[in-house]
Structure formats: structure tokens, C-alpha cells
Amino acid sequence: QLQLQESGPGLVKPSETLSLTCTVSGDSISSVTHYWAWIRQPPGKRLEWIGSIFYSGSTYYNPSLKSRVNISIDTSKNQFSLQLSSVTAADTAVYFCARQFLREAFEYWGQGTLVTVSS
Amino acid sequence: EIVLTQSPNFQSVTPKEKVTITCRASQSIGSRLHWYQQKPDQSPKLLIKYASQSFSGVPSRFSGSGSGTDFTLTINSLEAEDAATYYCHQSNTLPGTFGQGTKVEIK
């Protein structure tokens, strides 16, 4: 059974870098039919796609965040990671990782982790 | 960026009633429209992909239709466990975007 689990600090200071890791179990992250994605949900706001990565390391990002985002993948550990730099209070959100069919629907999601940006 | 607008924002429904949620795209997206269900304090779950294809394990009372700019999610014979917020999502044009959500409450 496929499971995705986010991990990382729940509190990040303004101007610092947010770092999260998603550990995948029950499926190989080296799938040729799936991307691996990060999505966030600020309190009371709609979901926002951050970016996605293929097992080869190929990435594509939301242009609104592209200058601050880096997504990487470690196939040996079946994990992929998110780094978001220069964070502000506006980056406070629940962050989800998900498996994405090609570049289409998000088929399975992690439980989500709340990251608060505050000094 | 494509804007997805859902209606209504909120719906209070009695069990066994039929629910219809619409999602309108600011420009044509073909059939690359997907629907998710998010229950309180849970992550979203995929219900319908490509406008009308049911995802694995989803109850048959959930169905989707539409193409171009106008899409519909229908829940036939609502059950108490269907209380949730429903989101549409388009993957036709980068960046992928989501609707604002429709909250369905059980009376």
C-alpha cells in the first residue's frame, strides 16, 4: 500500500530556508509514469501546487515560487525533498507531498505537515 | 494562469439527496480537470480524473462530467461520510491550479 510521509521542522524563522522531506513506501520513486509533487495549503486558502520532480531529476515549478524553490530526489532512499528559501509569514501553510500521474492528477497524498514561519 | 471558480462555496444537504458542484475555468482546459475530496484534518483524496474517470476505489455515487470550461461533480444519494470540502484542479496549463473549494455539510 502506497504511503507518503512528510517530515521536517514545524517552525521556520523569517528569511530562512524551509526544508521538508517526503518518504515514499509501497512504491518505487523510480517509476516512469509518475512525478512526485509538493503542494501547500495556507490557512483558509486554496491549494497551491509548488513543483514536481521526475525520478531522473527533471523538475518543473510554479512560476510564482520558482526563484525560491528547489526540489530534489534521492532514489536510493525513496525520498524527495523541498527547499523554499527566504520564507515570510505568507509561506505559513500545511505542506503536502503527493504522487502525480505523469504531469496530471495527484493520485495519492501524504498526511501533510504544518509549517509556521515566525520569529 | 488559469483561474478555476467553483459554485456554490457552501452547500447544506440532507442524506440521500443529490449534490451538484460546478467548476468553471477561465479558459478552455479540454478534459484535464480532476476532483478531490478533503475531509477535516485529512489530506485530499482523488475522486475523478480527466473530468469523468473514476479513480480506483471511489464509490460509484461520485461522477464527473464536462469539457472545455465547464465541469460538474455529482454525488448521487449523499451519505453522511461525504461531508467534506471538494476541490477541482486543472493540469492543462502550467501552473496547475485549484478551485477555491466547495464545502458540503450534512443537515
CSV table of C-alpha atoms in Angstrom, one decimal:
chain,number,residue,atom,x,y,z
A,1,GLN,CA,0.0,0.0,0.0
A,2,LEU,CA,1.5,3.3,-1.1
A,3,GLN,CA,2.2,5.8,1.7
A,4,LEU,CA,3.8,9.2,1.7
A,5,GLN,CA,5.1,10.8,4.8
A,6,GLU,CA,6.3,14.4,5.2
A,7,SER,CA,9.0,15.3,7.7
A,8,GLY,CA,10.8,18.4,8.8
A,9,PRO,CA,10.7,21.4,11.1
A,10,GLY,CA,7.3,22.8,12.0
A,11,LEU,CA,8.7,26.3,12.7
A,12,VAL,CA,11.0,28.3,10.5
A,13,LYS,CA,12.2,31.9,11.1
A,14,PRO,CA,11.6,34.6,8.5
A,15,SER,CA,14.2,34.9,5.8
A,16,GLU,CA,15.5,31.3,6.5
A,17,THR,CA,15.0,28.2,4.3
A,18,LEU,CA,12.2,25.8,4.8
A,19,SER,CA,13.3,22.2,4.3
A,20,LEU,CA,10.9,19.2,4.1
A,21,THR,CA,11.4,15.5,3.0
A,22,CYS,CA,8.8,13.1,1.8
A,23,THR,CA,9.5,9.4,2.3
A,24,VAL,CA,7.7,7.1,0.0
A,25,SER,CA,6.8,3.5,0.9
A,26,GLY,CA,4.9,0.8,-1.0
A,27,ASP,CA,6.1,2.1,-4.4
A,28,SER,CA,9.3,2.9,-6.2
A,29,ILE,CA,10.1,6.5,-6.6
A,30,SER,CA,11.8,5.5,-9.8
A,31,SER,CA,8.5,5.0,-11.6
A,32,VAL,CA,8.5,6.1,-15.3
A,33,THR,CA,4.8,7.1,-15.1
A,34,HIS,CA,4.8,9.3,-12.1
A,35,TYR,CA,6.1,12.6,-10.9
A,36,TRP,CA,6.4,13.5,-7.2
A,37,ALA,CA,5.0,16.8,-6.1
A,38,TRP,CA,4.8,19.3,-3.4
A,39,ILE,CA,1.5,21.2,-2.8
A,40,ARG,CA,0.7,23.6,0.0
A,41,GLN,CA,-2.5,25.0,1.7
A,42,PRO,CA,-2.2,28.3,3.6
A,43,PRO,CA,-4.8,28.6,6.4
A,44,GLY,CA,-8.2,29.3,4.9
A,45,LYS,CA,-6.9,29.5,1.3
A,46,ARG,CA,-7.0,27.2,-1.7
A,47,LEU,CA,-4.4,24.6,-2.5
A,48,GLU,CA,-1.3,25.7,-4.4
A,49,TRP,CA,1.0,23.5,-6.4
A,50,ILE,CA,4.6,24.2,-5.7
A,51,GLY,CA,6.5,21.9,-8.0
A,52,SER,CA,7.2,18.4,-9.2
A,53,ILE,CA,10.1,16.1,-9.9
A,54,PHE,CA,10.7,13.0,-12.0
A,55,TYR,CA,13.0,10.2,-10.9
A,56,SER,CA,15.6,11.4,-13.4
A,57,GLY,CA,15.8,14.7,-11.5
A,58,SER,CA,13.8,16.7,-14.1
A,59,THR,CA,11.8,19.4,-12.4
A,60,TYR,CA,9.1,21.9,-13.1
A,61,TYR,CA,7.9,24.6,-10.7
A,62,ASN,CA,5.2,27.1,-10.2
A,63,PRO,CA,6.5,30.3,-11.7
A,64,SER,CA,5.2,32.3,-8.7
A,65,LEU,CA,7.7,30.4,-6.5
A,66,LYS,CA,10.4,29.3,-8.9
A,67,SER,CA,13.0,31.8,-7.8
A,68,ARG,CA,12.9,30.4,-4.2
A,69,VAL,CA,12.2,26.6,-4.8
A,70,ASN,CA,14.4,23.6,-5.2
A,71,ILE,CA,13.0,20.1,-5.3
A,72,SER,CA,15.5,17.2,-5.3
A,73,ILE,CA,15.2,13.4,-5.3
A,74,ASP,CA,17.1,10.5,-3.7
A,75,THR,CA,16.1,7.3,-5.4
A,76,SER,CA,18.4,5.2,-3.1
A,77,LYS,CA,16.3,6.3,-0.1
A,78,ASN,CA,13.0,6.5,-2.0
A,79,GLN,CA,12.7,10.2,-0.9
A,80,PHE,CA,12.2,13.6,-2.4
A,81,SER,CA,12.7,16.9,-0.8
A,82,LEU,CA,11.6,20.5,-0.9
A,83,GLN,CA,13.6,23.6,-0.1
A,84,LEU,CA,11.9,27.0,0.0
A,85,SER,CA,14.3,30.0,0.6
A,86,SER,CA,13.7,33.4,2.0
A,87,VAL,CA,10.5,32.5,3.7
A,88,THR,CA,8.0,35.0,5.1
A,89,ALA,CA,4.7,34.7,7.0
A,90,ALA,CA,2.9,34.2,3.7
A,91,ASP,CA,4.7,30.8,3.4
A,92,THR,CA,2.9,29.5,6.5
A,93,ALA,CA,0.9,26.5,5.3
A,94,VAL,CA,0.2,22.8,5.5
A,95,TYR,CA,2.7,21.3,3.1
A,96,PHE,CA,1.7,18.0,1.3
A,97,CYS,CA,3.7,15.7,-0.8
A,98,ALA,CA,1.9,13.7,-3.4
A,99,ARG,CA,2.3,11.1,-6.2
A,100,GLN,CA,1.3,12.6,-9.6
A,101,PHE,CA,0.4,10.6,-12.6
A,102,LEU,CA,2.7,12.0,-15.4
A,103,ARG,CA,2.0,15.7,-15.1
A,104,GLU,CA,-1.7,15.2,-14.4
A,105,ALA,CA,-3.8,14.3,-11.3
A,106,PHE,CA,-2.4,14.0,-7.8
A,107,GLU,CA,-3.3,10.4,-7.1
A,108,TYR,CA,-2.0,9.9,-3.5
A,109,TRP,CA,-1.1,12.4,-0.8
A,110,GLY,CA,0.8,12.5,2.4
A,111,GLN,CA,-1.0,13.5,5.6
A,112,GLY,CA,0.5,17.0,5.4
A,113,THR,CA,2.7,18.9,7.8
A,114,LEU,CA,2.1,22.4,9.2
A,115,VAL,CA,5.0,24.8,8.8
A,116,THR,CA,4.7,28.1,10.6
A,117,VAL,CA,7.0,31.0,9.7
A,118,SER,CA,7.6,33.1,12.7
A,119,SER,CA,10.4,34.6,14.8
B,1,GLU,CA,-2.6,31.4,-15.0
B,2,ILE,CA,-6.0,29.6,-15.3
B,3,VAL,CA,-8.5,30.5,-12.6
B,4,LEU,CA,-10.9,27.8,-11.5
B,5,THR,CA,-14.2,29.1,-9.9
B,6,GLN,CA,-16.4,26.7,-8.1
B,7,SER,CA,-20.0,27.1,-7.1
B,8,PRO,CA,-21.5,27.0,-4.7
B,9,ASN,CA,-19.0,27.8,-1.9
B,10,PHE,CA,-21.1,26.0,0.6
B,11,GLN,CA,-24.0,23.5,0.5
B,12,SER,CA,-26.0,22.0,3.3
B,13,VAL,CA,-27.6,18.8,2.2
B,14,THR,CA,-29.8,16.0,3.7
B,15,PRO,CA,-28.7,12.4,3.3
B,16,LYS,CA,-29.8,10.6,0.1
B,17,GLU,CA,-30.1,14.0,-1.6
B,18,LYS,CA,-28.2,14.6,-4.9
B,19,VAL,CA,-25.3,17.1,-4.8
B,20,THR,CA,-24.0,19.0,-7.8
B,21,ILE,CA,-20.9,21.1,-7.7
B,22,THR,CA,-19.6,23.1,-10.7
B,23,CYS,CA,-16.2,24.3,-11.7
B,24,ARG,CA,-15.6,26.9,-14.4
B,25,ALA,CA,-12.2,27.5,-15.9
B,26,SER,CA,-11.1,31.0,-17.1
B,27,GLN,CA,-10.1,29.4,-20.5
B,28,SER,CA,-10.5,26.0,-22.2
B,29,ILE,CA,-8.7,23.1,-20.5
B,30,GLY,CA,-10.0,20.2,-22.5
B,31,SER,CA,-10.7,17.4,-20.1
B,32,ARG,CA,-7.7,17.9,-17.9
B,33,LEU,CA,-9.8,18.6,-14.9
B,34,HIS,CA,-9.7,16.5,-11.7
B,35,TRP,CA,-11.8,16.4,-8.5
B,36,TYR,CA,-10.6,15.8,-4.9
B,37,GLN,CA,-12.4,15.3,-1.6
B,38,GLN,CA,-10.8,16.7,1.6
B,39,LYS,CA,-12.3,15.8,5.0
B,40,PRO,CA,-11.4,17.9,8.1
B,41,ASP,CA,-7.8,17.4,9.2
B,42,GLN,CA,-7.1,15.0,6.3
B,43,SER,CA,-5.3,15.2,3.1
B,44,PRO,CA,-7.2,15.5,-0.2
B,45,LYS,CA,-8.2,12.3,-2.0
B,46,LEU,CA,-8.6,11.9,-5.7
B,47,LEU,CA,-12.1,11.1,-6.8
B,48,ILE,CA,-12.3,11.8,-10.5
B,49,LYS,CA,-9.6,12.3,-13.1
B,50,TYR,CA,-9.8,13.7,-16.6
B,51,ALA,CA,-13.3,15.2,-15.9
B,52,SER,CA,-15.2,11.9,-15.8
B,53,GLN,CA,-12.9,8.9,-15.0
B,54,SER,CA,-13.4,7.5,-11.5
B,55,PHE,CA,-10.3,6.8,-9.6
B,56,SER,CA,-9.6,3.4,-8.1
B,57,GLY,CA,-11.8,2.6,-5.1
B,58,VAL,CA,-14.1,5.6,-5.3
B,59,PRO,CA,-17.8,4.8,-4.7
B,60,SER,CA,-20.0,4.8,-7.7
B,61,ARG,CA,-22.2,7.6,-6.4
B,62,PHE,CA,-19.4,10.0,-7.4
B,63,SER,CA,-19.4,11.0,-11.0
B,64,GLY,CA,-18.0,13.8,-13.2
B,65,SER,CA,-18.8,15.4,-16.5
B,66,GLY,CA,-17.8,18.3,-18.7
B,67,SER,CA,-15.1,19.6,-21.0
B,68,GLY,CA,-13.7,22.9,-22.2
B,69,THR,CA,-14.5,25.4,-19.5
B,70,ASP,CA,-17.5,23.9,-17.6
B,71,PHE,CA,-17.3,20.9,-15.4
B,72,THR,CA,-19.6,19.2,-12.8
B,73,LEU,CA,-19.1,16.8,-9.9
B,74,THR,CA,-22.2,14.9,-8.9
B,75,ILE,CA,-22.8,12.9,-5.7
B,76,ASN,CA,-25.8,10.7,-6.1
B,77,SER,CA,-27.6,9.8,-2.8
B,78,LEU,CA,-25.3,11.7,-0.4
B,79,GLU,CA,-24.1,9.8,2.6
B,80,ALA,CA,-23.0,11.2,6.0
B,81,GLU,CA,-19.4,10.2,5.3
B,82,ASP,CA,-19.4,12.6,2.3
B,83,ALA,CA,-19.2,15.7,4.5
B,84,ALA,CA,-16.1,17.3,3.2
B,85,THR,CA,-14.7,20.1,1.0
B,86,TYR,CA,-14.4,19.3,-2.7
B,87,TYR,CA,-11.8,20.9,-5.0
B,88,CYS,CA,-11.3,20.9,-8.7
B,89,HIS,CA,-7.8,21.1,-10.2
B,90,GLN,CA,-6.6,21.7,-13.8
B,91,SER,CA,-3.4,20.2,-15.3
B,92,ASN,CA,-3.8,21.5,-18.8
B,93,THR,CA,-1.7,24.7,-18.4
B,94,LEU,CA,1.2,25.4,-16.1
B,95,PRO,CA,1.0,26.2,-13.3
B,96,GLY,CA,-1.6,23.7,-12.3
B,97,THR,CA,-4.3,25.4,-10.3
B,98,PHE,CA,-7.1,24.6,-7.9
B,99,GLY,CA,-10.6,25.9,-7.3
B,100,GLN,CA,-11.4,27.6,-4.0
B,101,GLY,CA,-13.3,24.6,-2.7
B,102,THR,CA,-17.0,23.7,-2.0
B,103,LYS,CA,-17.8,22.7,1.5
B,104,VAL,CA,-20.6,20.1,1.8
B,105,GLU,CA,-22.3,19.9,5.1
B,106,ILE,CA,-24.8,17.2,6.2
B,107,LYS,CA,-28.1,18.5,7.6
